[in-house]
Amino acid sequence: MFHIMKHGHYISRFGSKPGLKCIGMHENGIIFNNNPALWKEIRPFFTKENAIVLKIQNYFDAWQALLLKPDIFFKFSWLYKKYEKSARDLKEAIEILIEQKRQKLSIVEKLDDNMDFASQLIFAQSRGELTGENVNQCVLEMLIAAPDTLSVTVFFMLVLIAEHPQVEKAMMKEIQNVLSDREIQSDDMPKLKVVENFILESMRYQPVVDLVMRKALQDDVIDGYPVKKGTNIILNIGRMHRLEFFPKPNEFSLENFEKSVPYRYFQPFGFGPRGCVGKFIAMVMMKAILVTLLRRCSIRTVKGKGLNNIPTNNDLSLHPNENQPLLEMIFIPRCNMEKS
Ligand code: HEM
């Protein structure tokens, strides 16, 4: 697993070509861009800046539904047309936003204050490094890659907090020690060790992305096994996280991160040249969200609605089935708790 994730000759994923074309991901954007040269041009833009929040659910559904469909599906299915429309709708909405950004950039006096992820892409297009479609797709992919993974991860974390009051208590103690009554700042991040271990253990125990994909771009031999160029490989990182490298692999326990874990056995963000570009941002955001929320509220599950009976779907990512009425939680404001 480590070998495949680490090496440059696996910087490609696989998926149905017509499916990827339909949603604009074939040799475009970054996530399923299987043109390594172009992907290398585009990827650095993702490491620089932030995310925009938009409703992307229809596109996301199309992505999950289409990716591994057989080619025949794309010739006859009415569903194909529905998904194609979802992709077009989102792209059009993004094109309007990019155009507004372009207008803004053309009139601002000081560029520095306006240099963000989208601006970098727009400038790359004017230098001829990217096409307009690349720019659109990159903005769109940032919308897909960032908010959903992050929000579902935080959702699972809240359920885990509710189910483990002693962990909540330990985090509250640390937050109080580190921050006292002031707001969280970037210097505080490395000091919040219990919160960090909780985040890591949550991603190990209840990952949102448990499978990563690679395509071998050249022949290789791994531990004596020949891997032919063109082989599609699925790496089950969720399974890897439940192996004997952790003291209590099948239990949710902060003990699993008390000693440092060899990073080759724990990779919730994937790893190597095609690992998650947002992992550092994600860690900071998760810490800030948890600290802010925990200071305000204590969390409980509604009776009988714990992690084990939350209905989940595992398409390209593992997420709760939002059509089910089992996702409720109780947030008790801490000021009320102190009074009672
Ligand atoms: C808890 C939150 C997150 C989790 C668990 C997560 C997980 C992952 C995983 C497992 C991959 C595949 C890596 C591989 O194949 O080795 C991935 C890719 C990616 N992630 Fe994240 N991610 C998260 C948040 C974010 C955020 C906040 C951003 C953007 C700011 C982001 C942007 C991306 C992008 C663009 C890719 C594709 C990289 C490429 O194909 O070269 N992710 N993420």
Short mmCIF file of C-alpha atoms and ligand atoms in Angstrom, two decimals:
data_model
loop_
_atom_site.label_atom_id
_atom_site.label_comp_id
_atom_site.label_asym_id
_atom_site.label_seq_id
_atom_site.Cartn_x
_atom_site.Cartn_y
_atom_site.Cartn_z
CA MET A 1 0.00 0.00 0.00
CA PHE A 2 2.74 2.38 1.08
CA HIS A 3 4.74 1.66 -2.06
CA ILE A 4 1.80 2.40 -4.38
CA MET A 5 0.76 5.57 -2.62
CA LYS A 6 4.30 6.88 -2.45
CA HIS A 7 5.53 6.42 -5.98
CA GLY A 8 5.20 8.73 -8.96
CA HIS A 9 4.23 5.98 -11.35
CA TYR A 10 0.85 5.62 -9.66
CA ILE A 11 -0.26 9.24 -9.98
CA SER A 12 -3.39 8.23 -11.77
CA ARG A 13 -6.84 6.94 -10.83
CA PHE A 14 -9.23 4.84 -12.87
CA GLY A 15 -12.88 5.19 -13.73
CA SER A 16 -15.30 4.93 -16.60
CA LYS A 17 -14.05 7.24 -19.36
CA PRO A 18 -17.49 8.27 -20.65
CA GLY A 19 -18.66 8.74 -17.05
CA LEU A 20 -15.73 11.01 -16.31
CA LYS A 21 -16.26 12.90 -19.58
CA CYS A 22 -19.90 13.47 -18.73
CA ILE A 23 -19.05 15.18 -15.46
CA GLY A 24 -16.03 16.98 -16.90
CA MET A 25 -13.41 15.09 -14.90
CA HIS A 26 -11.61 13.37 -17.74
CA GLU A 27 -8.26 15.09 -18.39
CA ASN A 28 -9.60 18.16 -16.72
CA GLY A 29 -9.55 19.57 -13.20
CA ILE A 30 -7.66 17.45 -10.67
CA ILE A 31 -9.50 14.65 -8.87
CA PHE A 32 -9.95 12.21 -11.76
CA ASN A 33 -7.55 13.85 -14.12
CA ASN A 34 -5.66 10.91 -15.59
CA ASN A 35 -3.37 13.01 -17.74
CA PRO A 36 -0.39 13.16 -15.33
CA ALA A 37 1.35 16.04 -17.13
CA LEU A 38 -1.71 18.28 -17.01
CA TRP A 39 -2.60 17.12 -13.47
CA LYS A 40 0.88 18.20 -12.32
CA GLU A 41 0.25 21.68 -13.75
CA ILE A 42 -3.06 22.00 -11.96
CA ARG A 43 -2.43 20.38 -8.57
CA PRO A 44 -0.27 23.20 -7.10
CA PHE A 45 -3.23 25.57 -7.36
CA PHE A 46 -5.15 23.37 -4.93
CA THR A 47 -2.46 23.53 -2.31
CA LYS A 48 -2.61 27.30 -2.09
CA GLU A 49 -6.03 28.48 -1.04
CA ASN A 50 -9.47 28.11 0.39
CA ALA A 51 -12.87 26.68 -0.45
CA ILE A 52 -16.14 28.32 -1.56
CA VAL A 53 -19.34 27.01 -0.07
CA LEU A 54 -22.07 26.08 -2.57
CA LYS A 55 -24.74 23.49 -3.01
CA ILE A 56 -23.12 20.73 -4.98
CA GLN A 57 -25.24 17.75 -4.04
CA ASN A 58 -26.61 16.99 -7.52
CA TYR A 59 -23.19 17.01 -9.08
CA PHE A 60 -21.91 14.90 -6.20
CA ASP A 61 -24.71 12.38 -6.74
CA ALA A 62 -23.87 12.23 -10.44
CA TRP A 63 -20.21 11.70 -9.67
CA GLN A 64 -20.91 8.84 -7.27
CA ALA A 65 -23.47 7.26 -9.57
CA LEU A 66 -21.57 7.49 -12.86
CA LEU A 67 -17.99 6.76 -12.10
CA LEU A 68 -17.89 3.01 -12.37
CA LYS A 69 -20.87 2.44 -14.69
CA PRO A 70 -20.31 0.22 -17.76
CA ASP A 71 -20.01 2.12 -21.08
CA ILE A 72 -23.40 0.89 -22.30
CA PHE A 73 -25.08 2.97 -19.57
CA PHE A 74 -23.95 6.15 -21.27
CA LYS A 75 -25.57 5.28 -24.59
CA PHE A 76 -29.14 4.61 -23.51
CA SER A 77 -29.90 5.70 -20.00
CA TRP A 78 -32.22 8.64 -19.29
CA LEU A 79 -30.35 8.86 -16.00
CA TYR A 80 -27.26 9.79 -17.95
CA LYS A 81 -29.11 12.84 -19.28
CA LYS A 82 -30.27 13.77 -15.78
CA TYR A 83 -26.74 13.59 -14.41
CA GLU A 84 -25.33 15.42 -17.40
CA LYS A 85 -27.77 18.23 -16.65
CA SER A 86 -26.69 18.32 -12.98
CA ALA A 87 -23.07 18.65 -14.08
CA ARG A 88 -23.95 21.37 -16.62
CA ASP A 89 -26.02 23.31 -14.07
CA LEU A 90 -23.21 23.43 -11.55
CA LYS A 91 -20.64 24.36 -14.19
CA GLU A 92 -22.82 27.19 -15.42
CA ALA A 93 -23.29 28.50 -11.89
CA ILE A 94 -19.53 28.36 -11.36
CA GLU A 95 -18.86 30.08 -14.69
CA ILE A 96 -20.95 33.02 -13.50
CA LEU A 97 -18.93 33.22 -10.27
CA ILE A 98 -15.64 33.02 -12.16
CA GLU A 99 -16.77 35.77 -14.53
CA GLN A 100 -17.63 37.98 -11.54
CA LYS A 101 -14.20 37.27 -10.12
CA ARG A 102 -12.58 38.14 -13.46
CA GLN A 103 -14.42 41.46 -13.57
CA LYS A 104 -13.36 42.23 -10.03
CA LEU A 105 -9.72 41.41 -10.74
CA SER A 106 -9.75 43.69 -13.78
CA ILE A 107 -10.69 46.74 -11.72
CA VAL A 108 -8.96 46.27 -8.35
CA GLU A 109 -6.14 48.62 -7.48
CA LYS A 110 -4.19 46.25 -5.25
CA LEU A 111 -3.95 42.66 -6.38
CA ASP A 112 -2.48 41.25 -3.16
CA ASP A 113 -5.73 41.56 -1.22
CA ASN A 114 -7.59 39.66 -3.93
CA MET A 115 -5.18 36.80 -4.57
CA ASP A 116 -7.01 33.62 -3.72
CA PHE A 117 -7.40 30.18 -5.25
CA ALA A 118 -9.75 31.31 -8.05
CA SER A 119 -7.57 34.34 -8.90
CA GLN A 120 -4.49 32.15 -9.23
CA LEU A 121 -6.36 29.94 -11.67
CA ILE A 122 -7.66 32.91 -13.68
CA PHE A 123 -4.13 34.32 -13.98
CA ALA A 124 -2.82 30.91 -15.03
CA GLN A 125 -5.44 30.93 -17.77
CA SER A 126 -4.38 34.37 -18.96
CA ARG A 127 -0.77 33.14 -19.08
CA GLY A 128 -2.00 30.28 -21.29
CA GLU A 129 -1.18 27.58 -18.72
CA LEU A 130 -4.81 26.45 -18.26
CA THR A 131 -7.95 26.53 -20.38
CA GLY A 132 -11.20 28.16 -19.25
CA GLU A 133 -12.62 24.68 -18.76
CA ASN A 134 -9.71 23.71 -16.51
CA VAL A 135 -10.37 26.77 -14.37
CA ASN A 136 -14.07 25.97 -14.08
CA GLN A 137 -13.42 22.32 -13.26
CA CYS A 138 -10.76 23.14 -10.63
CA VAL A 139 -13.11 25.49 -8.78
CA LEU A 140 -15.85 22.88 -8.99
CA GLU A 141 -13.61 20.11 -7.68
CA MET A 142 -12.58 22.19 -4.73
CA LEU A 143 -16.26 22.44 -3.89
CA ILE A 144 -16.63 18.69 -4.01
CA ALA A 145 -13.41 17.65 -2.31
CA ALA A 146 -13.51 20.01 0.65
CA PRO A 147 -16.92 20.63 2.26
CA ASP A 148 -18.39 17.16 2.03
CA THR A 149 -15.44 15.19 3.40
CA LEU A 150 -14.98 17.73 6.14
CA SER A 151 -18.60 18.06 7.20
CA VAL A 152 -19.26 14.30 7.21
CA THR A 153 -16.05 13.72 9.19
CA VAL A 154 -17.17 16.31 11.74
CA PHE A 155 -20.64 14.71 11.88
CA PHE A 156 -19.12 11.32 12.76
CA MET A 157 -16.92 13.04 15.34
CA LEU A 158 -19.91 14.61 17.05
CA VAL A 159 -21.61 11.21 17.33
CA LEU A 160 -18.40 9.75 18.76
CA ILE A 161 -18.16 12.56 21.31
CA ALA A 162 -21.76 11.96 22.34
CA GLU A 163 -21.05 8.25 22.78
CA HIS A 164 -17.84 8.79 24.79
CA PRO A 165 -18.49 11.37 27.54
CA GLN A 166 -15.10 10.67 29.14
CA VAL A 167 -13.39 11.72 25.88
CA GLU A 168 -15.49 14.89 25.80
CA LYS A 169 -14.39 15.59 29.37
CA ALA A 170 -10.70 15.08 28.52
CA MET A 171 -10.96 17.45 25.56
CA MET A 172 -12.78 20.08 27.62
CA LYS A 173 -10.06 19.91 30.27
CA GLU A 174 -7.34 20.44 27.66
CA ILE A 175 -9.24 23.26 25.94
CA GLN A 176 -9.66 25.01 29.29
CA ASN A 177 -5.96 24.58 30.13
CA VAL A 178 -4.70 25.81 26.77
CA LEU A 179 -7.19 28.59 26.04
CA SER A 180 -8.72 29.58 29.33
CA ASP A 181 -11.39 32.13 28.26
CA ARG A 182 -9.90 33.49 25.06
CA GLU A 183 -10.68 32.57 21.43
CA ILE A 184 -8.62 29.89 19.69
CA GLN A 185 -5.62 31.15 17.65
CA SER A 186 -3.24 29.45 15.26
CA ASP A 187 -0.50 29.16 17.92
CA ASP A 188 -2.85 27.02 20.00
CA MET A 189 -3.25 24.32 17.36
CA PRO A 190 -0.14 22.24 18.17
CA LYS A 191 -0.88 22.43 21.90
CA LEU A 192 -4.26 20.71 21.57
CA LYS A 193 -2.92 17.16 21.70
CA VAL A 194 -6.01 15.43 23.11
CA VAL A 195 -8.21 17.12 20.51
CA GLU A 196 -5.75 16.10 17.81
CA ASN A 197 -5.67 12.48 18.98
CA PHE A 198 -9.45 12.47 19.06
CA ILE A 199 -9.55 13.70 15.44
CA LEU A 200 -7.05 11.07 14.33
CA GLU A 201 -8.82 8.27 16.20
CA SER A 202 -12.18 9.33 14.74
CA MET A 203 -10.79 9.25 11.21
CA ARG A 204 -9.26 5.84 11.89
CA TYR A 205 -12.35 4.32 13.46
CA GLN A 206 -15.01 5.94 11.26
CA PRO A 207 -13.32 7.14 8.06
CA VAL A 208 -15.18 9.09 5.41
CA VAL A 209 -12.89 7.97 2.61
CA ASP A 210 -11.86 4.38 3.17
CA LEU A 211 -10.77 3.42 -0.34
CA VAL A 212 -8.23 5.15 -2.54
CA MET A 213 -7.61 4.35 -6.18
CA ARG A 214 -4.56 4.21 -8.37
CA LYS A 215 -3.65 3.08 -11.89
CA ALA A 216 -0.16 1.68 -12.56
CA LEU A 217 1.40 3.87 -15.25
CA GLN A 218 4.27 1.44 -15.75
CA ASP A 219 5.17 -2.18 -14.98
CA ASP A 220 6.32 -2.76 -11.40
CA VAL A 221 7.03 -5.55 -8.93
CA ILE A 222 5.78 -5.21 -5.33
CA ASP A 223 7.00 -7.77 -2.77
CA GLY A 224 7.59 -10.20 -5.62
CA TYR A 225 4.16 -9.65 -7.22
CA PRO A 226 4.29 -8.33 -10.78
CA VAL A 227 2.04 -5.32 -11.39
CA LYS A 228 1.35 -4.73 -15.07
CA LYS A 229 1.15 -1.25 -16.54
CA GLY A 230 -2.53 -0.25 -16.68
CA THR A 231 -3.57 -2.27 -13.61
CA ASN A 232 -6.39 -0.68 -11.60
CA ILE A 233 -5.66 -0.80 -7.88
CA ILE A 234 -7.99 -0.13 -4.93
CA LEU A 235 -6.24 0.45 -1.61
CA ASN A 236 -8.44 -0.30 1.39
CA ILE A 237 -7.10 2.26 3.85
CA GLY A 238 -10.15 1.70 6.11
CA ARG A 239 -9.09 -1.93 6.55
CA MET A 240 -5.44 -0.95 7.03
CA HIS A 241 -6.52 1.29 9.92
CA ARG A 242 -8.01 -1.70 11.74
CA LEU A 243 -4.86 -3.82 11.77
CA GLU A 244 -2.65 -4.85 14.68
CA PHE A 245 -0.49 -1.69 14.48
CA PHE A 246 -2.96 -0.11 16.89
CA PRO A 247 -3.29 -1.30 20.52
CA LYS A 248 -7.11 -1.58 20.22
CA PRO A 249 -7.76 -1.78 16.48
CA ASN A 250 -11.48 -2.57 16.70
CA GLU A 251 -12.35 -0.17 19.50
CA PHE A 252 -12.73 3.59 19.54
CA SER A 253 -10.05 4.56 22.06
CA LEU A 254 -7.62 7.48 22.39
CA GLU A 255 -5.07 4.86 23.51
CA ASN A 256 -4.65 4.06 19.83
CA PHE A 257 -2.76 7.35 19.41
CA GLU A 258 -1.04 7.60 22.78
CA LYS A 259 2.17 6.35 21.20
CA SER A 260 3.08 7.68 17.78
CA VAL A 261 1.67 5.51 14.99
CA PRO A 262 3.95 4.68 12.05
CA TYR A 263 2.54 6.96 9.34
CA ARG A 264 2.75 4.26 6.70
CA TYR A 265 -0.11 2.47 8.51
CA PHE A 266 -2.34 5.48 9.08
CA GLN A 267 -3.30 7.61 6.09
CA PRO A 268 -6.85 8.99 6.34
CA PHE A 269 -5.99 11.61 3.72
CA GLY A 270 -4.29 9.18 1.37
CA PHE A 271 -0.64 9.68 0.79
CA GLY A 272 2.09 10.51 -1.72
CA PRO A 273 1.89 12.63 -4.85
CA ARG A 274 -1.88 12.06 -5.12
CA GLY A 275 -2.71 12.36 -1.44
CA CYS A 276 -5.25 14.93 -0.23
CA VAL A 277 -4.10 18.49 -0.93
CA GLY A 278 -6.38 19.84 1.79
CA LYS A 279 -5.14 17.78 4.71
CA PHE A 280 -3.43 20.56 6.63
CA ILE A 281 -6.33 22.95 6.11
CA ALA A 282 -8.72 20.16 7.11
CA MET A 283 -6.86 19.45 10.38
CA VAL A 284 -6.86 23.13 11.34
CA MET A 285 -10.53 23.53 10.43
CA MET A 286 -11.57 20.43 12.36
CA LYS A 287 -9.70 21.57 15.47
CA ALA A 288 -11.21 25.05 15.28
CA ILE A 289 -14.73 23.68 14.73
CA LEU A 290 -14.50 21.15 17.58
CA VAL A 291 -13.05 23.63 20.05
CA THR A 292 -15.64 26.29 19.22
CA LEU A 293 -18.51 23.84 19.41
CA LEU A 294 -17.40 22.00 22.54
CA ARG A 295 -16.93 25.22 24.47
CA ARG A 296 -20.52 26.16 23.73
CA CYS A 297 -22.33 22.83 23.95
CA SER A 298 -22.23 19.35 25.30
CA ILE A 299 -23.41 16.73 22.81
CA ARG A 300 -25.74 13.74 23.33
CA THR A 301 -27.19 11.24 20.93
CA VAL A 302 -30.93 10.75 20.83
CA LYS A 303 -31.70 7.44 22.58
CA GLY A 304 -31.03 4.48 20.29
CA LYS A 305 -29.42 6.62 17.57
CA GLY A 306 -25.71 5.88 17.91
CA LEU A 307 -22.99 5.26 15.36
CA ASN A 308 -23.91 1.59 15.01
CA ASN A 309 -27.41 2.24 13.81
CA ILE A 310 -26.82 5.26 11.61
CA PRO A 311 -27.60 4.10 8.07
CA THR A 312 -24.64 4.84 5.81
CA ASN A 313 -23.92 4.68 2.09
CA ASN A 314 -20.48 3.80 0.88
CA ASP A 315 -20.19 5.04 -2.70
CA LEU A 316 -16.98 6.90 -3.32
CA SER A 317 -17.03 7.97 0.28
CA LEU A 318 -18.69 6.67 3.41
CA HIS A 319 -21.46 9.01 4.50
CA PRO A 320 -24.73 8.91 6.44
CA ASN A 321 -27.87 8.38 4.42
CA GLU A 322 -29.39 11.82 4.74
CA ASN A 323 -32.88 10.61 3.81
CA GLN A 324 -33.10 8.75 7.11
CA PRO A 325 -34.47 10.38 10.25
CA LEU A 326 -31.68 8.91 12.38
CA LEU A 327 -29.16 11.70 12.23
CA GLU A 328 -30.43 13.88 15.06
CA MET A 329 -28.28 14.83 18.03
CA ILE A 330 -28.87 16.92 21.13
CA PHE A 331 -26.76 20.02 21.80
CA ILE A 332 -27.00 21.22 25.39
CA PRO A 333 -25.68 24.78 25.84
CA ARG A 334 -23.00 24.72 28.56
CA CYS A 335 -24.40 27.84 30.24
CA ASN A 336 -27.65 25.87 30.87
CA MET A 337 -25.66 22.93 32.25
CA GLU A 338 -23.85 25.18 34.72
CA LYS A 339 -27.15 26.65 35.99
CA SER A 340 -28.83 23.26 36.54
C1 HEM B 1 -11.56 15.49 6.85
C2 HEM B 1 -11.46 16.01 5.67
C3 HEM B 1 -10.87 15.33 4.46
C4 HEM B 1 -10.60 14.01 4.24
C5 HEM B 1 -10.83 12.82 5.17
C6 HEM B 1 -10.01 13.91 2.90
C7 HEM B 1 -9.58 12.74 2.32
C8 HEM B 1 -9.06 12.65 1.04
C9 HEM B 1 -8.59 11.43 0.44
C10 HEM B 1 -8.53 10.06 1.12
C11 HEM B 1 -8.20 11.73 -0.82
C12 HEM B 1 -7.62 10.74 -1.84
C13 HEM B 1 -6.11 10.68 -1.62
C14 HEM B 1 -5.41 9.57 -2.36
O1 HEM B 1 -5.92 9.08 -3.37
O2 HEM B 1 -4.29 9.22 -1.92
C15 HEM B 1 -8.41 13.15 -1.04
C16 HEM B 1 -8.11 13.83 -2.20
C17 HEM B 1 -8.29 15.19 -2.38
N1 HEM B 1 -8.68 16.10 -1.42
FE1 HEM B 1 -9.21 15.66 0.50
N2 HEM B 1 -9.94 15.17 2.35
C18 HEM B 1 -10.46 16.07 3.26
C19 HEM B 1 -10.54 17.45 3.13
C20 HEM B 1 -10.14 18.15 2.01
C21 HEM B 1 -10.13 19.60 1.92
C22 HEM B 1 -10.52 20.55 3.06
C23 HEM B 1 -9.71 19.90 0.64
C24 HEM B 1 -9.50 21.24 0.00
C25 HEM B 1 -9.17 22.34 0.64
C26 HEM B 1 -9.47 18.65 -0.06
C27 HEM B 1 -9.05 18.55 -1.37
C28 HEM B 1 -8.73 17.35 -2.00
C29 HEM B 1 -8.35 17.25 -3.40
C30 HEM B 1 -8.31 18.39 -4.42
C31 HEM B 1 -8.05 15.89 -3.65
C32 HEM B 1 -7.58 15.28 -4.97
C33 HEM B 1 -6.05 15.32 -5.05
C34 HEM B 1 -5.52 14.72 -6.36
O3 HEM B 1 -6.23 13.94 -6.98
O4 HEM B 1 -4.38 15.02 -6.73
N3 HEM B 1 -9.71 17.61 0.82
N4 HEM B 1 -8.92 13.69 0.12
#
